[in-house]
PDB file of C-alpha atoms and ligand atoms in Angstrom:
ATOM      1  CA  UNK P   1      -8.981 142.180  -5.333  1.00 47.00           C
ATOM      2  CA  UNK P   2     -12.924 142.728  -5.375  1.00 53.00           C
ATOM      3  CA  UNK P   3     -14.480 139.635  -6.388  1.00 53.00           C
ATOM      4  CA  UNK P   4     -17.464 140.042  -8.556  1.00 58.00           C
ATOM      5  CA  UNK P   5     -20.427 137.626  -8.651  1.00 80.00           C
ATOM      6  CA  UNK P   6     -23.209 137.553 -10.308  1.00 93.00           C
ATOM      7  CA  UNK P   7     -26.398 137.873  -8.190  1.00 95.00           C
ATOM      8  CA  UNK P   8     -28.952 135.010  -8.184  1.00 97.00           C
ATOM      9  CA  UNK P   9     -32.479 135.795  -7.900  1.00 98.00           C
ATOM     10  CA  UNK P  10     -35.567 133.517  -7.303  1.00 98.00           C
ATOM     11  CA  UNK P  11     -38.444 133.984  -9.120  1.00 98.00           C
ATOM     12  CA  UNK P  12     -41.770 132.127  -9.624  1.00 98.00           C
ATOM     13  CA  UNK P  13     -43.856 132.447 -12.817  1.00 98.00           C
ATOM     14  CA  UNK P  14     -47.406 133.760 -12.082  1.00 98.00           C
ATOM     15  CA  UNK P  15     -49.070 130.658 -13.802  1.00 98.00           C
ATOM     16  CA  UNK P  16     -51.623 130.488 -11.010  1.00 98.00           C
ATOM     17  CA  UNK P  17     -51.514 134.237 -10.023  1.00 98.00           C
ATOM     18  CA  UNK P  18     -54.701 135.880  -9.361  1.00 98.00           C
ATOM     19  CA  UNK P  19     -56.269 138.051  -6.679  1.00 98.00           C
ATOM     20  CA  UNK P  20     -58.770 135.529  -5.023  1.00 97.00           C
ATOM     21  CA  UNK P  21     -59.038 137.077  -1.556  1.00 98.00           C
ATOM     22  CA  UNK P  22     -58.494 140.081   0.384  1.00 98.00           C
ATOM     23  CA  UNK P  23     -55.618 140.283   2.923  1.00 98.00           C
ATOM     24  CA  UNK P  24     -54.231 143.747   2.094  1.00 98.00           C
ATOM     25  CA  UNK P  25     -55.956 147.061   1.156  1.00 98.00           C
ATOM     26  CA  UNK P  26     -54.403 146.872  -2.498  1.00 98.00           C
ATOM     27  CA  UNK P  27     -56.479 143.660  -3.294  1.00 98.00           C
ATOM     28  CA  UNK P  28     -59.793 145.438  -2.387  1.00 98.00           C
ATOM     29  CA  UNK P  29     -61.983 145.848  -5.481  1.00 97.00           C
ATOM     30  CA  UNK P  30     -59.479 143.655  -7.478  1.00 97.00           C
ATOM     31  CA  UNK P  31     -60.735 140.056  -6.893  1.00 97.00           C
ATOM     32  CA  UNK P  32     -60.999 138.179 -10.197  1.00 96.00           C
ATOM     33  CA  UNK P  33     -59.440 141.298 -11.726  1.00 95.00           C
ATOM     34  CA  UNK P  34     -56.119 140.234 -13.301  1.00 97.00           C
ATOM     35  CA  UNK P  35     -55.521 138.253 -16.575  1.00 97.00           C
ATOM     36  CA  UNK P  36     -52.820 135.600 -16.990  1.00 97.00           C
ATOM     37  CA  UNK P  37     -51.914 137.059 -20.238  1.00 98.00           C
ATOM     38  CA  UNK P  38     -51.299 140.670 -18.752  1.00 98.00           C
ATOM     39  CA  UNK P  39     -49.388 139.304 -15.624  1.00 98.00           C
ATOM     40  CA  UNK P  40     -47.304 136.862 -17.554  1.00 98.00           C
ATOM     41  CA  UNK P  41     -46.278 139.397 -19.949  1.00 98.00           C
ATOM     42  CA  UNK P  42     -45.427 142.004 -16.958  1.00 98.00           C
ATOM     43  CA  UNK P  43     -43.351 139.255 -15.163  1.00 98.00           C
ATOM     44  CA  UNK P  44     -41.867 138.028 -18.243  1.00 98.00           C
ATOM     45  CA  UNK P  45     -40.530 141.714 -18.656  1.00 98.00           C
ATOM     46  CA  UNK P  46     -38.916 141.773 -15.341  1.00 98.00           C
ATOM     47  CA  UNK P  47     -37.593 138.542 -15.439  1.00 98.00           C
ATOM     48  CA  UNK P  48     -35.938 139.631 -18.841  1.00 98.00           C
ATOM     49  CA  UNK P  49     -34.759 142.997 -17.236  1.00 98.00           C
ATOM     50  CA  UNK P  50     -33.403 141.216 -14.046  1.00 98.00           C
ATOM     51  CA  UNK P  51     -31.745 138.834 -16.261  1.00 98.00           C
ATOM     52  CA  UNK P  52     -29.299 141.359 -17.736  1.00 98.00           C
ATOM     53  CA  UNK P  53     -27.845 142.073 -14.425  1.00 97.00           C
ATOM     54  CA  UNK P  54     -28.132 138.774 -12.483  1.00 98.00           C
ATOM     55  CA  UNK P  55     -28.980 135.094 -12.809  1.00 98.00           C
ATOM     56  CA  UNK P  56     -32.730 134.300 -12.479  1.00 98.00           C
ATOM     57  CA  UNK P  57     -33.639 130.972 -10.760  1.00 98.00           C
ATOM     58  CA  UNK P  58     -37.057 129.811 -11.306  1.00 98.00           C
ATOM     59  CA  UNK P  59     -38.963 127.987  -8.664  1.00 98.00           C
ATOM     60  CA  UNK P  60     -41.965 125.915 -10.070  1.00 98.00           C
ATOM     61  CA  UNK P  61     -45.450 127.709  -9.139  1.00 98.00           C
ATOM     62  CA  UNK P  62     -48.005 125.599  -7.280  1.00 98.00           C
ATOM     63  CA  UNK P  63     -51.659 125.597  -8.382  1.00 98.00           C
ATOM     64  CA  UNK P  64     -54.022 126.920  -5.702  1.00 98.00           C
ATOM     65  CA  UNK P  65     -51.460 129.360  -4.134  1.00 98.00           C
ATOM     66  CA  UNK P  66     -51.913 132.536  -6.162  1.00 98.00           C
ATOM     67  CA  UNK P  67     -49.545 134.817  -4.006  1.00 98.00           C
ATOM     68  CA  UNK P  68     -46.662 132.255  -4.481  1.00 98.00           C
ATOM     69  CA  UNK P  69     -45.243 134.415  -7.276  1.00 98.00           C
ATOM     70  CA  UNK P  70     -44.170 137.026  -4.629  1.00 98.00           C
ATOM     71  CA  UNK P  71     -40.982 135.031  -3.686  1.00 98.00           C
ATOM     72  CA  UNK P  72     -39.788 137.694  -1.217  1.00 98.00           C
ATOM     73  CA  UNK P  73     -42.038 136.125   1.389  1.00 98.00           C
ATOM     74  CA  UNK P  74     -40.761 132.635   1.035  1.00 98.00           C
ATOM     75  CA  UNK P  75     -38.258 133.236   3.681  1.00 98.00           C
ATOM     76  CA  UNK P  76     -35.142 134.730   4.578  1.00 98.00           C
ATOM     77  CA  UNK P  77     -31.699 133.924   3.009  1.00 98.00           C
ATOM     78  CA  UNK P  78     -28.450 134.674   4.636  1.00 98.00           C
ATOM     79  CA  UNK P  79     -25.369 132.777   3.368  1.00 97.00           C
ATOM     80  CA  UNK P  80     -26.385 129.248   3.147  1.00 97.00           C
ATOM     81  CA  UNK P  81     -29.047 129.760   5.682  1.00 98.00           C
ATOM     82  CA  UNK P  82     -32.712 129.831   4.765  1.00 98.00           C
ATOM     83  CA  UNK P  83     -35.215 130.921   7.660  1.00 98.00           C
ATOM     84  CA  UNK P  84     -38.826 129.723   6.150  1.00 98.00           C
ATOM     85  CA  UNK P  85     -41.622 132.107   6.641  1.00 98.00           C
ATOM     86  CA  UNK P  86     -44.965 131.635   8.707  1.00 98.00           C
ATOM     87  CA  UNK P  87     -47.765 133.536   7.069  1.00 98.00           C
ATOM     88  CA  UNK P  88     -49.855 135.273   9.079  1.00 98.00           C
ATOM     89  CA  UNK P  89     -52.940 134.521   7.077  1.00 98.00           C
ATOM     90  CA  UNK P  90     -54.161 131.062   6.233  1.00 98.00           C
ATOM     91  CA  UNK P  91     -54.662 132.089   2.668  1.00 98.00           C
ATOM     92  CA  UNK P  92     -50.705 132.030   2.052  1.00 98.00           C
ATOM     93  CA  UNK P  93     -49.579 129.281   4.899  1.00 98.00           C
ATOM     94  CA  UNK P  94     -50.008 126.554   2.214  1.00 98.00           C
ATOM     95  CA  UNK P  95     -47.108 128.233   0.364  1.00 98.00           C
ATOM     96  CA  UNK P  96     -44.775 126.947   3.218  1.00 98.00           C
ATOM     97  CA  UNK P  97     -44.244 123.654   2.428  1.00 98.00           C
ATOM     98  CA  UNK P  98     -43.425 124.197  -1.369  1.00 98.00           C
ATOM     99  CA  UNK P  99     -40.773 126.821  -0.151  1.00 98.00           C
ATOM    100  CA  UNK P 100     -39.330 124.709   2.469  1.00 98.00           C
ATOM    101  CA  UNK P 101     -39.062 121.908   0.172  1.00 98.00           C
ATOM    102  CA  UNK P 102     -37.254 124.142  -2.841  1.00 98.00           C
ATOM    103  CA  UNK P 103     -34.592 125.460  -0.232  1.00 98.00           C
ATOM    104  CA  UNK P 104     -34.074 121.912   1.220  1.00 98.00           C
ATOM    105  CA  UNK P 105     -33.588 120.497  -2.465  1.00 98.00           C
ATOM    106  CA  UNK P 106     -31.074 123.293  -3.155  1.00 98.00           C
ATOM    107  CA  UNK P 107     -28.773 122.636  -0.274  1.00 97.00           C
ATOM    108  CA  UNK P 108     -29.766 125.678   2.040  1.00 98.00           C
ATOM    109  CA  UNK P 109     -29.618 124.908   5.763  1.00 98.00           C
ATOM    110  CA  UNK P 110     -32.957 125.463   7.183  1.00 98.00           C
ATOM    111  CA  UNK P 111     -33.249 127.241  10.430  1.00 98.00           C
ATOM    112  CA  UNK P 112     -36.293 127.676  12.413  1.00 97.00           C
ATOM    113  CA  UNK P 113     -38.108 130.639  14.157  1.00 98.00           C
ATOM    114  CA  UNK P 114     -39.688 129.414  17.473  1.00 96.00           C
ATOM    115  CA  UNK P 115     -43.214 128.052  16.658  1.00 94.00           C
ATOM    116  CA  UNK P 116     -46.105 130.579  16.590  1.00 95.00           C
ATOM    117  CA  UNK P 117     -44.149 133.595  15.491  1.00 98.00           C
ATOM    118  CA  UNK P 118     -45.585 134.989  12.520  1.00 98.00           C
ATOM    119  CA  UNK P 119     -42.474 136.163   9.939  1.00 98.00           C
ATOM    120  CA  UNK P 120     -42.950 136.790   6.243  1.00 98.00           C
ATOM    121  CA  UNK P 121     -39.446 136.460   4.904  1.00 98.00           C
ATOM    122  CA  UNK P 122     -37.827 139.315   2.797  1.00 98.00           C
ATOM    123  CA  UNK P 123     -40.916 141.105   2.579  1.00 98.00           C
ATOM    124  CA  UNK P 124     -40.348 142.264   6.089  1.00 98.00           C
ATOM    125  CA  UNK P 125     -36.547 141.622   6.451  1.00 98.00           C
ATOM    126  CA  UNK P 126     -33.889 143.571   4.340  1.00 98.00           C
ATOM    127  CA  UNK P 127     -30.302 143.435   4.739  1.00 98.00           C
ATOM    128  CA  UNK P 128     -28.495 146.849   4.902  1.00 97.00           C
ATOM    129  CA  UNK P 129     -26.378 147.076   1.751  1.00 95.00           C
ATOM    130  CA  UNK P 130     -23.647 149.656   3.387  1.00 93.00           C
ATOM    131  CA  UNK P 131     -23.362 147.801   6.996  1.00 96.00           C
ATOM    132  CA  UNK P 132     -22.575 144.127   6.862  1.00 95.00           C
ATOM    133  CA  UNK P 133     -24.573 141.980   9.357  1.00 97.00           C
ATOM    134  CA  UNK P 134     -27.395 144.611   9.748  1.00 98.00           C
ATOM    135  CA  UNK P 135     -31.124 143.628   9.173  1.00 98.00           C
ATOM    136  CA  UNK P 136     -33.699 146.102   9.019  1.00 98.00           C
ATOM    137  CA  UNK P 137     -37.123 144.791  10.119  1.00 98.00           C
ATOM    138  CA  UNK P 138     -40.875 145.604   9.686  1.00 98.00           C
ATOM    139  CA  UNK P 139     -43.692 144.619  11.839  1.00 98.00           C
ATOM    140  CA  UNK P 140     -46.938 145.859  12.727  1.00 96.00           C
ATOM    141  CA  UNK P 141     -49.077 144.255  10.033  1.00 98.00           C
ATOM    142  CA  UNK P 142     -47.633 140.929   9.096  1.00 98.00           C
ATOM    143  CA  UNK P 143     -44.479 139.810  10.735  1.00 98.00           C
ATOM    144  CA  UNK P 144     -44.460 139.736  14.667  1.00 98.00           C
ATOM    145  CA  UNK P 145     -42.195 142.050  16.760  1.00 98.00           C
ATOM    146  CA  UNK P 146     -40.610 139.009  18.357  1.00 98.00           C
ATOM    147  CA  UNK P 147     -39.143 137.817  15.049  1.00 98.00           C
ATOM    148  CA  UNK P 148     -36.702 140.498  15.474  1.00 98.00           C
ATOM    149  CA  UNK P 149     -34.636 139.314  18.615  1.00 98.00           C
ATOM    150  CA  UNK P 150     -35.275 135.519  17.281  1.00 98.00           C
ATOM    151  CA  UNK P 151     -33.525 136.483  14.179  1.00 98.00           C
ATOM    152  CA  UNK P 152     -30.669 138.493  15.836  1.00 98.00           C
ATOM    153  CA  UNK P 153     -29.947 135.318  17.915  1.00 98.00           C
ATOM    154  CA  UNK P 154     -30.317 132.821  14.833  1.00 98.00           C
ATOM    155  CA  UNK P 155     -28.169 134.634  12.323  1.00 98.00           C
ATOM    156  CA  UNK P 156     -25.974 136.297  14.858  1.00 97.00           C
ATOM    157  CA  UNK P 157     -26.872 139.830  13.095  1.00 98.00           C
ATOM    158  CA  UNK P 158     -28.034 143.362  14.345  1.00 98.00           C
ATOM    159  CA  UNK P 159     -31.697 143.734  13.928  1.00 98.00           C
ATOM    160  CA  UNK P 160     -33.025 147.282  13.543  1.00 98.00           C
ATOM    161  CA  UNK P 161     -37.043 147.004  14.369  1.00 98.00           C
ATOM    162  CA  UNK P 162     -39.323 149.235  12.639  1.00 98.00           C
ATOM    163  CA  UNK P 163     -42.921 149.472  13.323  1.00 98.00           C
ATOM    164  CA  UNK P 164     -44.948 150.136  10.023  1.00 98.00           C
ATOM    165  CA  UNK P 165     -47.892 152.623  10.406  1.00 97.00           C
ATOM    166  CA  UNK P 166     -49.988 152.536   7.516  1.00 98.00           C
ATOM    167  CA  UNK P 167     -51.832 149.524   6.182  1.00 98.00           C
ATOM    168  CA  UNK P 168     -51.120 150.313   2.497  1.00 98.00           C
ATOM    169  CA  UNK P 169     -47.291 149.760   3.399  1.00 98.00           C
ATOM    170  CA  UNK P 170     -47.957 146.402   5.271  1.00 98.00           C
ATOM    171  CA  UNK P 171     -44.512 144.946   4.319  1.00 98.00           C
ATOM    172  CA  UNK P 172     -41.282 146.659   4.796  1.00 98.00           C
ATOM    173  CA  UNK P 173     -40.370 146.147   1.325  1.00 98.00           C
ATOM    174  CA  UNK P 174     -43.203 148.307   0.214  1.00 98.00           C
ATOM    175  CA  UNK P 175     -41.889 151.456   1.930  1.00 98.00           C
ATOM    176  CA  UNK P 176     -38.208 150.710   2.524  1.00 98.00           C
ATOM    177  CA  UNK P 177     -35.160 149.563   0.261  1.00 98.00           C
ATOM    178  CA  UNK P 178     -31.615 149.496   1.253  1.00 98.00           C
ATOM    179  CA  UNK P 179     -29.492 150.333  -1.934  1.00 98.00           C
ATOM    180  CA  UNK P 180     -25.959 149.880  -2.492  1.00 97.00           C
ATOM    181  CA  UNK P 181     -23.252 151.757  -0.426  1.00 94.00           C
ATOM    182  CA  UNK P 182     -25.711 152.303   2.307  1.00 95.00           C
ATOM    183  CA  UNK P 183     -28.313 154.615   0.322  1.00 98.00           C
ATOM    184  CA  UNK P 184     -31.750 154.193   1.590  1.00 98.00           C
ATOM    185  CA  UNK P 185     -34.856 154.726  -0.315  1.00 98.00           C
ATOM    186  CA  UNK P 186     -37.972 154.903   1.958  1.00 98.00           C
ATOM    187  CA  UNK P 187     -41.599 156.276   2.484  1.00 98.00           C
ATOM    188  CA  UNK P 188     -41.432 158.266   5.859  1.00 98.00           C
ATOM    189  CA  UNK P 189     -45.045 158.415   6.443  1.00 98.00           C
ATOM    190  CA  UNK P 190     -45.299 154.462   6.330  1.00 98.00           C
ATOM    191  CA  UNK P 191     -43.564 154.588   9.666  1.00 98.00           C
ATOM    192  CA  UNK P 192     -43.872 155.327  13.382  1.00 98.00           C
ATOM    193  CA  UNK P 193     -42.126 158.021  14.938  1.00 98.00           C
ATOM    194  CA  UNK P 194     -39.639 155.561  16.844  1.00 98.00           C
ATOM    195  CA  UNK P 195     -38.839 153.746  13.670  1.00 98.00           C
ATOM    196  CA  UNK P 196     -38.403 157.123  11.544  1.00 98.00           C
ATOM    197  CA  UNK P 197     -35.805 158.309  14.565  1.00 98.00           C
ATOM    198  CA  UNK P 198     -34.082 154.767  14.068  1.00 98.00           C
ATOM    199  CA  UNK P 199     -33.654 155.503  10.480  1.00 98.00           C
ATOM    200  CA  UNK P 200     -32.532 158.865  10.597  1.00 98.00           C
ATOM    201  CA  UNK P 201     -29.991 157.600  13.411  1.00 98.00           C
ATOM    202  CA  UNK P 202     -28.500 155.088  11.283  1.00 98.00           C
ATOM    203  CA  UNK P 203     -28.622 156.348   7.822  1.00 98.00           C
ATOM    204  CA  UNK P 204     -26.727 159.527   7.298  1.00 97.00           C
ATOM    205  CA  UNK P 205     -28.821 162.636   5.884  1.00 97.00           C
ATOM    206  CA  UNK P 206     -26.829 162.329   2.493  1.00 97.00           C
ATOM    207  CA  UNK P 207     -27.937 158.834   1.994  1.00 97.00           C
ATOM    208  CA  UNK P 208     -31.396 158.953   2.793  1.00 98.00           C
ATOM    209  CA  UNK P 209     -33.696 159.001  -0.406  1.00 98.00           C
ATOM    210  CA  UNK P 210     -37.196 159.765   0.934  1.00 98.00           C
ATOM    211  CA  UNK P 211     -40.104 159.356  -1.601  1.00 98.00           C
ATOM    212  CA  UNK P 212     -43.384 161.471  -1.821  1.00 98.00           C
ATOM    213  CA  UNK P 213     -46.456 159.618  -1.541  1.00 98.00           C
ATOM    214  CA  UNK P 214     -47.311 159.499  -4.960  1.00 98.00           C
ATOM    215  CA  UNK P 215     -44.094 157.693  -5.866  1.00 98.00           C
ATOM    216  CA  UNK P 216     -44.722 155.369  -2.588  1.00 98.00           C
ATOM    217  CA  UNK P 217     -48.218 154.709  -4.244  1.00 98.00           C
ATOM    218  CA  UNK P 218     -46.505 153.787  -7.339  1.00 98.00           C
ATOM    219  CA  UNK P 219     -44.421 150.985  -5.187  1.00 98.00           C
ATOM    220  CA  UNK P 220     -41.294 152.947  -6.076  1.00 98.00           C
ATOM    221  CA  UNK P 221     -39.788 151.790  -2.528  1.00 98.00           C
ATOM    222  CA  UNK P 222     -40.296 148.147  -3.779  1.00 98.00           C
ATOM    223  CA  UNK P 223     -37.436 148.015  -6.100  1.00 98.00           C
ATOM    224  CA  UNK P 224     -34.766 145.557  -7.073  1.00 98.00           C
ATOM    225  CA  UNK P 225     -31.282 146.779  -6.671  1.00 98.00           C
ATOM    226  CA  UNK P 226     -28.499 144.931  -8.346  1.00 97.00           C
ATOM    227  CA  UNK P 227     -25.141 147.002  -7.993  1.00 96.00           C
ATOM    228  CA  UNK P 228     -25.949 150.284  -9.362  1.00 97.00           C
ATOM    229  CA  UNK P 229     -29.040 149.303 -11.254  1.00 98.00           C
ATOM    230  CA  UNK P 230     -32.632 149.855  -9.448  1.00 98.00           C
ATOM    231  CA  UNK P 231     -35.371 148.464 -11.261  1.00 98.00           C
ATOM    232  CA  UNK P 232     -38.992 149.316 -10.170  1.00 98.00           C
ATOM    233  CA  UNK P 233     -42.601 149.682 -11.210  1.00 98.00           C
ATOM    234  CA  UNK P 234     -42.418 153.555 -11.827  1.00 98.00           C
ATOM    235  CA  UNK P 235     -40.409 156.702 -10.494  1.00 98.00           C
ATOM    236  CA  UNK P 236     -41.253 160.247 -10.821  1.00 98.00           C
ATOM    237  CA  UNK P 237     -38.807 162.492 -12.942  1.00 98.00           C
ATOM    238  CA  UNK P 238     -38.019 163.910  -9.478  1.00 98.00           C
ATOM    239  CA  UNK P 239     -37.346 160.639  -7.697  1.00 98.00           C
ATOM    240  CA  UNK P 240     -35.253 159.335 -11.166  1.00 98.00           C
ATOM    241  CA  UNK P 241     -33.111 162.590 -10.964  1.00 98.00           C
ATOM    242  CA  UNK P 242     -32.362 161.981  -7.244  1.00 98.00           C
ATOM    243  CA  UNK P 243     -31.598 158.407  -7.760  1.00 98.00           C
ATOM    244  CA  UNK P 244     -29.273 159.576 -10.984  1.00 98.00           C
ATOM    245  CA  UNK P 245     -27.578 161.775  -8.592  1.00 98.00           C
ATOM    246  CA  UNK P 246     -26.609 159.247  -6.330  1.00 98.00           C
ATOM    247  CA  UNK P 247     -25.166 157.192  -8.991  1.00 98.00           C
ATOM    248  CA  UNK P 248     -28.068 155.099  -9.787  1.00 98.00           C
ATOM    249  CA  UNK P 249     -29.614 154.031 -13.169  1.00 98.00           C
ATOM    250  CA  UNK P 250     -33.356 153.732 -12.738  1.00 98.00           C
ATOM    251  CA  UNK P 251     -35.197 150.969 -14.883  1.00 98.00           C
ATOM    252  CA  UNK P 252     -38.954 151.093 -14.952  1.00 98.00           C
ATOM    253  CA  UNK P 253     -40.763 147.824 -15.613  1.00 98.00           C
ATOM    254  CA  UNK P 254     -44.811 148.218 -15.493  1.00 98.00           C
ATOM    255  CA  UNK P 255     -46.063 145.808 -12.830  1.00 98.00           C
ATOM    256  CA  UNK P 256     -49.662 147.157 -12.336  1.00 98.00           C
ATOM    257  CA  UNK P 257     -51.365 143.759 -12.586  1.00 98.00           C
ATOM    258  CA  UNK P 258     -49.306 142.741  -9.619  1.00 98.00           C
ATOM    259  CA  UNK P 259     -50.062 146.008  -7.806  1.00 98.00           C
ATOM    260  CA  UNK P 260     -53.532 144.775  -7.509  1.00 98.00           C
ATOM    261  CA  UNK P 261     -52.405 142.273  -5.231  1.00 98.00           C
ATOM    262  CA  UNK P 262     -50.258 144.781  -3.176  1.00 98.00           C
ATOM    263  CA  UNK P 263     -46.827 143.791  -4.705  1.00 98.00           C
ATOM    264  CA  UNK P 264     -44.467 144.923  -7.303  1.00 98.00           C
ATOM    265  CA  UNK P 265     -40.765 144.385  -8.405  1.00 98.00           C
ATOM    266  CA  UNK P 266     -38.992 143.573  -5.164  1.00 98.00           C
ATOM    267  CA  UNK P 267     -41.963 141.193  -3.945  1.00 98.00           C
ATOM    268  CA  UNK P 268     -41.563 139.245  -7.073  1.00 98.00           C
ATOM    269  CA  UNK P 269     -37.883 138.664  -6.209  1.00 98.00           C
ATOM    270  CA  UNK P 270     -35.636 136.694  -3.419  1.00 98.00           C
ATOM    271  CA  UNK P 271     -31.826 137.396  -3.529  1.00 98.00           C
ATOM    272  CA  UNK P 272     -30.342 133.937  -3.023  1.00 98.00           C
ATOM    273  CA  UNK P 273     -26.871 135.206  -2.202  1.00 93.00           C
ATOM    274  CA  UNK P 274     -27.037 137.352   0.749  1.00 88.00           C
ATOM    275  CA  UNK P 275     -23.547 137.790   1.608  1.00 83.00           C
ATOM    276  CA  UNK P 276     -22.961 137.201   5.411  1.00 80.00           C
ATOM    277  CA  UNK P 277     -20.069 139.638   5.351  1.00 69.00           C
ATOM    278  CA  UNK P 278     -18.276 137.251   7.720  1.00 48.00           C
TER     279      UNK P 278
HETATM  280  N1  LIG Q 301     -50.880 139.416  -2.116  1.00 75.36           N
HETATM  281  C1  LIG Q 301     -49.810 139.336  -1.352  1.00 75.36           C
HETATM  282  C2  LIG Q 301     -49.929 139.585   0.177  1.00 75.36           C
HETATM  283  O1  LIG Q 301     -50.686 140.247   0.708  1.00 75.36           O
HETATM  284  C3  LIG Q 301     -48.828 140.327  -1.948  1.00 75.36           C
HETATM  285  C4  LIG Q 301     -47.512 140.227  -1.110  1.00 75.36           C
HETATM  286  C5  LIG Q 301     -46.236 141.117  -1.703  1.00 75.36           C
HETATM  287  N2  LIG Q 301     -45.088 140.761  -1.319  1.00 75.36           N
HETATM  288  C6  LIG Q 301     -44.329 141.724  -0.427  1.00 75.36           C
HETATM  289  N3  LIG Q 301     -43.060 141.364  -0.345  1.00 75.36           N
HETATM  290  N4  LIG Q 301     -44.533 142.730  -0.262  1.00 75.36           N
HETATM  291  O2  LIG Q 301     -49.229 138.865   0.997  1.00 75.36           O
END
């Protein structure tokens, strides 16, 4: 019998969200360019859409930490284990104690990476949805390459490490998205040659959904996948029909206010029940 449980997704309201510094190319030119009214409205629409396919759990936002709404970066969840992030930039390091406290309070076992290793959580570490205990990791901009062997050891998982090559796609979840049954949405030009070869070696051609640059720039790879549902900012007609052809239902939720900060649907969420497959 297949047991079906409703996924749980962590989100954090954008009450204190704004672009107040520049730590990725998307933020350039957008300092103080967002409004609470627009970001709250877009975030509410995302939360309501996700709520139809998952249970949304809310983490209280903290004043002074404008990027905390991007819960993907809090850390990595695996079963009941939580590996906290250690942000590369001081601008986000103040989120760390809030995230740690939330996961402690909610009964997770906190497992630490070695000190001094930068790691930005589920922004750069994504479990495969076809192969159990396979973790795809990005490095080159935010997370250190050393986070990969450390996580393999700590979680006893296979880690496939991908070097990110384009500063616009600075977190793995901006250009790569494992989907149900091993389908993989990705933007090839965001990776170096070795990373691309690794993807092609592990994802069969019929399951690769390579997106064009215009979709990548619309954050199509930054998608929330819940079963056969894919929630994203925007997909071209071509991408939509390819996803539908693979059996997915595509739902668009406009998130341009968050794109000014370099994030969209997936960045605003963290899956709280990542199966260990054990
Ligand atoms: N402004 C945030 C940063 O640069 C955006 C984070 C987006 N998160 C993500 N998982 N891609 O850190």
